[in-house]
Amino acid sequence: MINEIPAHLGAAGRSLYVAAVEEFELSLPELAALLQAAETIDTLRIIEDEIRKTGPVLPTGKPSPLLSEARQQRAILVRLLGLLDLRLDEEEAPGENGVRPSVSRAARKAARARWSK
């Protein structure tokens, strides 16, 4: 089941949001964290596009403050995605011992919810 996609999301944020809600049954707090992650991805995309346009160094020779903001947005994104603990890539490569990585906490929860119906 897919929830209504928030209209304000950009392409990158929308892609994450749709993939997650199609794959997992998320609680309201998880949906809130997912929305924040999607918005953060969109914000990061805008910042990175601006850095590409203006360059990472200002005419004064100092680093662009956008570099610091991009780093902060990436840190926020990592924390939000870690909170969600979603594994969206079904084609994960096997680990050293030939075993696929363990299924995420959220995936196990979603599977249990499907089987309990």
PDB file of C-alpha atoms in Angstrom:
ATOM      1  CA  MET A   1       0.000   0.000   0.000  1.00  0.00           C
ATOM      2  CA  ILE A   2       1.316   3.423  -0.865  1.00  0.00           C
ATOM      3  CA  ASN A   3       0.458   6.461   1.201  1.00  0.00           C
ATOM      4  CA  GLU A   4      -0.220   9.738  -0.527  1.00  0.00           C
ATOM      5  CA  ILE A   5       3.078  11.126  -1.758  1.00  0.00           C
ATOM      6  CA  PRO A   6       3.749  14.576  -0.298  1.00  0.00           C
ATOM      7  CA  ALA A   7       3.419  17.018  -3.199  1.00  0.00           C
ATOM      8  CA  HIS A   8       6.341  19.202  -2.107  1.00  0.00           C
ATOM      9  CA  LEU A   9       8.967  16.468  -2.550  1.00  0.00           C
ATOM     10  CA  GLY A  10      11.430  16.782  -5.396  1.00  0.00           C
ATOM     11  CA  ALA A  11      12.440  13.903  -7.648  1.00  0.00           C
ATOM     12  CA  ALA A  12      15.146  12.498  -5.361  1.00  0.00           C
ATOM     13  CA  GLY A  13      13.047  12.722  -2.205  1.00  0.00           C
ATOM     14  CA  ARG A  14       9.995  11.333  -3.961  1.00  0.00           C
ATOM     15  CA  SER A  15      12.017   8.366  -5.216  1.00  0.00           C
ATOM     16  CA  LEU A  16      13.113   7.428  -1.686  1.00  0.00           C
ATOM     17  CA  TYR A  17       9.640   7.982  -0.242  1.00  0.00           C
ATOM     18  CA  VAL A  18       7.860   5.878  -2.853  1.00  0.00           C
ATOM     19  CA  ALA A  19      10.397   3.043  -2.672  1.00  0.00           C
ATOM     20  CA  ALA A  20      10.130   2.858   1.112  1.00  0.00           C
ATOM     21  CA  VAL A  21       6.335   3.006   1.413  1.00  0.00           C
ATOM     22  CA  GLU A  22       5.905   0.442  -1.363  1.00  0.00           C
ATOM     23  CA  GLU A  23       8.363  -1.970   0.257  1.00  0.00           C
ATOM     24  CA  PHE A  24       7.650  -1.574   3.978  1.00  0.00           C
ATOM     25  CA  GLU A  25       4.720  -1.140   6.317  1.00  0.00           C
ATOM     26  CA  LEU A  26       5.829   1.881   8.325  1.00  0.00           C
ATOM     27  CA  SER A  27       4.441   3.238  11.574  1.00  0.00           C
ATOM     28  CA  LEU A  28       3.530   6.927  11.883  1.00  0.00           C
ATOM     29  CA  PRO A  29       6.873   7.805  13.541  1.00  0.00           C
ATOM     30  CA  GLU A  30       8.689   5.914  10.788  1.00  0.00           C
ATOM     31  CA  LEU A  31       6.691   7.764   8.126  1.00  0.00           C
ATOM     32  CA  ALA A  32       7.623  11.060   9.794  1.00  0.00           C
ATOM     33  CA  ALA A  33      11.324  10.101   9.757  1.00  0.00           C
ATOM     34  CA  LEU A  34      11.003   8.957   6.138  1.00  0.00           C
ATOM     35  CA  LEU A  35       9.461  12.290   5.150  1.00  0.00           C
ATOM     36  CA  GLN A  36      12.306  14.137   6.878  1.00  0.00           C
ATOM     37  CA  ALA A  37      14.855  11.934   5.085  1.00  0.00           C
ATOM     38  CA  ALA A  38      13.178  12.610   1.730  1.00  0.00           C
ATOM     39  CA  GLU A  39      13.129  16.358   2.407  1.00  0.00           C
ATOM     40  CA  THR A  40      16.787  16.216   3.455  1.00  0.00           C
ATOM     41  CA  ILE A  41      17.720  14.469   0.215  1.00  0.00           C
ATOM     42  CA  ASP A  42      15.961  17.224  -1.732  1.00  0.00           C
ATOM     43  CA  THR A  43      17.714  19.925   0.299  1.00  0.00           C
ATOM     44  CA  LEU A  44      21.063  18.241  -0.258  1.00  0.00           C
ATOM     45  CA  ARG A  45      20.380  18.047  -4.003  1.00  0.00           C
ATOM     46  CA  ILE A  46      19.711  21.825  -4.120  1.00  0.00           C
ATOM     47  CA  ILE A  47      22.883  22.578  -2.160  1.00  0.00           C
ATOM     48  CA  GLU A  48      25.009  20.284  -4.342  1.00  0.00           C
ATOM     49  CA  ASP A  49      23.576  21.829  -7.522  1.00  0.00           C
ATOM     50  CA  GLU A  50      24.495  25.290  -6.224  1.00  0.00           C
ATOM     51  CA  ILE A  51      28.025  24.138  -5.356  1.00  0.00           C
ATOM     52  CA  ARG A  52      28.383  22.811  -8.911  1.00  0.00           C
ATOM     53  CA  LYS A  53      27.280  26.205 -10.289  1.00  0.00           C
ATOM     54  CA  THR A  54      29.328  28.461  -8.041  1.00  0.00           C
ATOM     55  CA  GLY A  55      32.248  26.168  -7.266  1.00  0.00           C
ATOM     56  CA  PRO A  56      33.479  24.948  -3.897  1.00  0.00           C
ATOM     57  CA  VAL A  57      35.737  27.982  -3.396  1.00  0.00           C
ATOM     58  CA  LEU A  58      34.590  31.611  -3.142  1.00  0.00           C
ATOM     59  CA  PRO A  59      36.366  34.377  -5.104  1.00  0.00           C
ATOM     60  CA  THR A  60      38.053  35.300  -1.817  1.00  0.00           C
ATOM     61  CA  GLY A  61      39.757  31.904  -1.774  1.00  0.00           C
ATOM     62  CA  LYS A  62      37.726  30.659   1.195  1.00  0.00           C
ATOM     63  CA  PRO A  63      35.672  27.468   0.997  1.00  0.00           C
ATOM     64  CA  SER A  64      32.022  27.974   0.202  1.00  0.00           C
ATOM     65  CA  PRO A  65      29.773  27.839   3.287  1.00  0.00           C
ATOM     66  CA  LEU A  66      27.605  25.507   1.208  1.00  0.00           C
ATOM     67  CA  LEU A  67      30.234  22.795   1.730  1.00  0.00           C
ATOM     68  CA  SER A  68      29.637  22.896   5.470  1.00  0.00           C
ATOM     69  CA  GLU A  69      25.876  22.891   5.003  1.00  0.00           C
ATOM     70  CA  ALA A  70      26.107  19.913   2.627  1.00  0.00           C
ATOM     71  CA  ARG A  71      28.173  18.029   5.210  1.00  0.00           C
ATOM     72  CA  GLN A  72      25.562  18.791   7.896  1.00  0.00           C
ATOM     73  CA  GLN A  73      22.706  17.672   5.648  1.00  0.00           C
ATOM     74  CA  ARG A  74      24.552  14.413   4.895  1.00  0.00           C
ATOM     75  CA  ALA A  75      25.017  13.789   8.624  1.00  0.00           C
ATOM     76  CA  ILE A  76      21.297  14.362   9.223  1.00  0.00           C
ATOM     77  CA  LEU A  77      20.422  12.047   6.345  1.00  0.00           C
ATOM     78  CA  VAL A  78      22.655   9.273   7.674  1.00  0.00           C
ATOM     79  CA  ARG A  79      21.027   9.546  11.107  1.00  0.00           C
ATOM     80  CA  LEU A  80      17.504   9.487   9.674  1.00  0.00           C
ATOM     81  CA  LEU A  81      18.225   6.520   7.421  1.00  0.00           C
ATOM     82  CA  GLY A  82      19.895   4.722  10.309  1.00  0.00           C
ATOM     83  CA  LEU A  83      16.811   5.343  12.424  1.00  0.00           C
ATOM     84  CA  LEU A  84      14.631   3.807   9.730  1.00  0.00           C
ATOM     85  CA  ASP A  85      17.055   0.914   9.111  1.00  0.00           C
ATOM     86  CA  LEU A  86      15.570   0.199   5.683  1.00  0.00           C
ATOM     87  CA  ARG A  87      17.196  -2.109   3.171  1.00  0.00           C
ATOM     88  CA  LEU A  88      15.848  -1.000  -0.196  1.00  0.00           C
ATOM     89  CA  ASP A  89      18.305  -2.886  -2.390  1.00  0.00           C
ATOM     90  CA  GLU A  90      17.218  -6.498  -2.861  1.00  0.00           C
ATOM     91  CA  GLU A  91      20.329  -7.229  -4.885  1.00  0.00           C
ATOM     92  CA  GLU A  92      22.777  -6.817  -2.011  1.00  0.00           C
ATOM     93  CA  ALA A  93      26.015  -8.622  -2.658  1.00  0.00           C
ATOM     94  CA  PRO A  94      26.941 -11.557  -0.435  1.00  0.00           C
ATOM     95  CA  GLY A  95      29.373 -10.870   2.365  1.00  0.00           C
ATOM     96  CA  GLU A  96      32.816 -12.418   2.820  1.00  0.00           C
ATOM     97  CA  ASN A  97      31.385 -15.808   3.804  1.00  0.00           C
ATOM     98  CA  GLY A  98      28.986 -15.893   0.848  1.00  0.00           C
ATOM     99  CA  VAL A  99      25.955 -15.080   2.993  1.00  0.00           C
ATOM    100  CA  ARG A 100      23.740 -12.116   2.191  1.00  0.00           C
ATOM    101  CA  PRO A 101      23.659  -9.405   4.846  1.00  0.00           C
ATOM    102  CA  SER A 102      20.970  -9.809   7.485  1.00  0.00           C
ATOM    103  CA  VAL A 103      17.510  -8.467   6.836  1.00  0.00           C
ATOM    104  CA  SER A 104      16.858  -5.105   8.443  1.00  0.00           C
ATOM    105  CA  ARG A 105      14.783  -4.613  11.546  1.00  0.00           C
ATOM    106  CA  ALA A 106      12.124  -2.738   9.566  1.00  0.00           C
ATOM    107  CA  ALA A 107      11.892  -5.492   6.958  1.00  0.00           C
ATOM    108  CA  ARG A 108      11.395  -8.156   9.641  1.00  0.00           C
ATOM    109  CA  LYS A 109       8.696  -6.002  11.255  1.00  0.00           C
ATOM    110  CA  ALA A 110       6.916  -5.547   7.929  1.00  0.00           C
ATOM    111  CA  ALA A 111       7.061  -9.280   7.202  1.00  0.00           C
ATOM    112  CA  ARG A 112       5.616 -10.113  10.613  1.00  0.00           C
ATOM    113  CA  ALA A 113       2.816  -7.606  10.020  1.00  0.00           C
ATOM    114  CA  ARG A 114       1.982  -9.173   6.643  1.00  0.00           C
ATOM    115  CA  TRP A 115       1.933 -12.718   8.060  1.00  0.00           C
ATOM    116  CA  SER A 116      -0.190 -11.764  11.069  1.00  0.00           C
ATOM    117  CA  LYS A 117      -3.062 -10.582   8.850  1.00  0.00           C
TER     118      LYS A 117
END
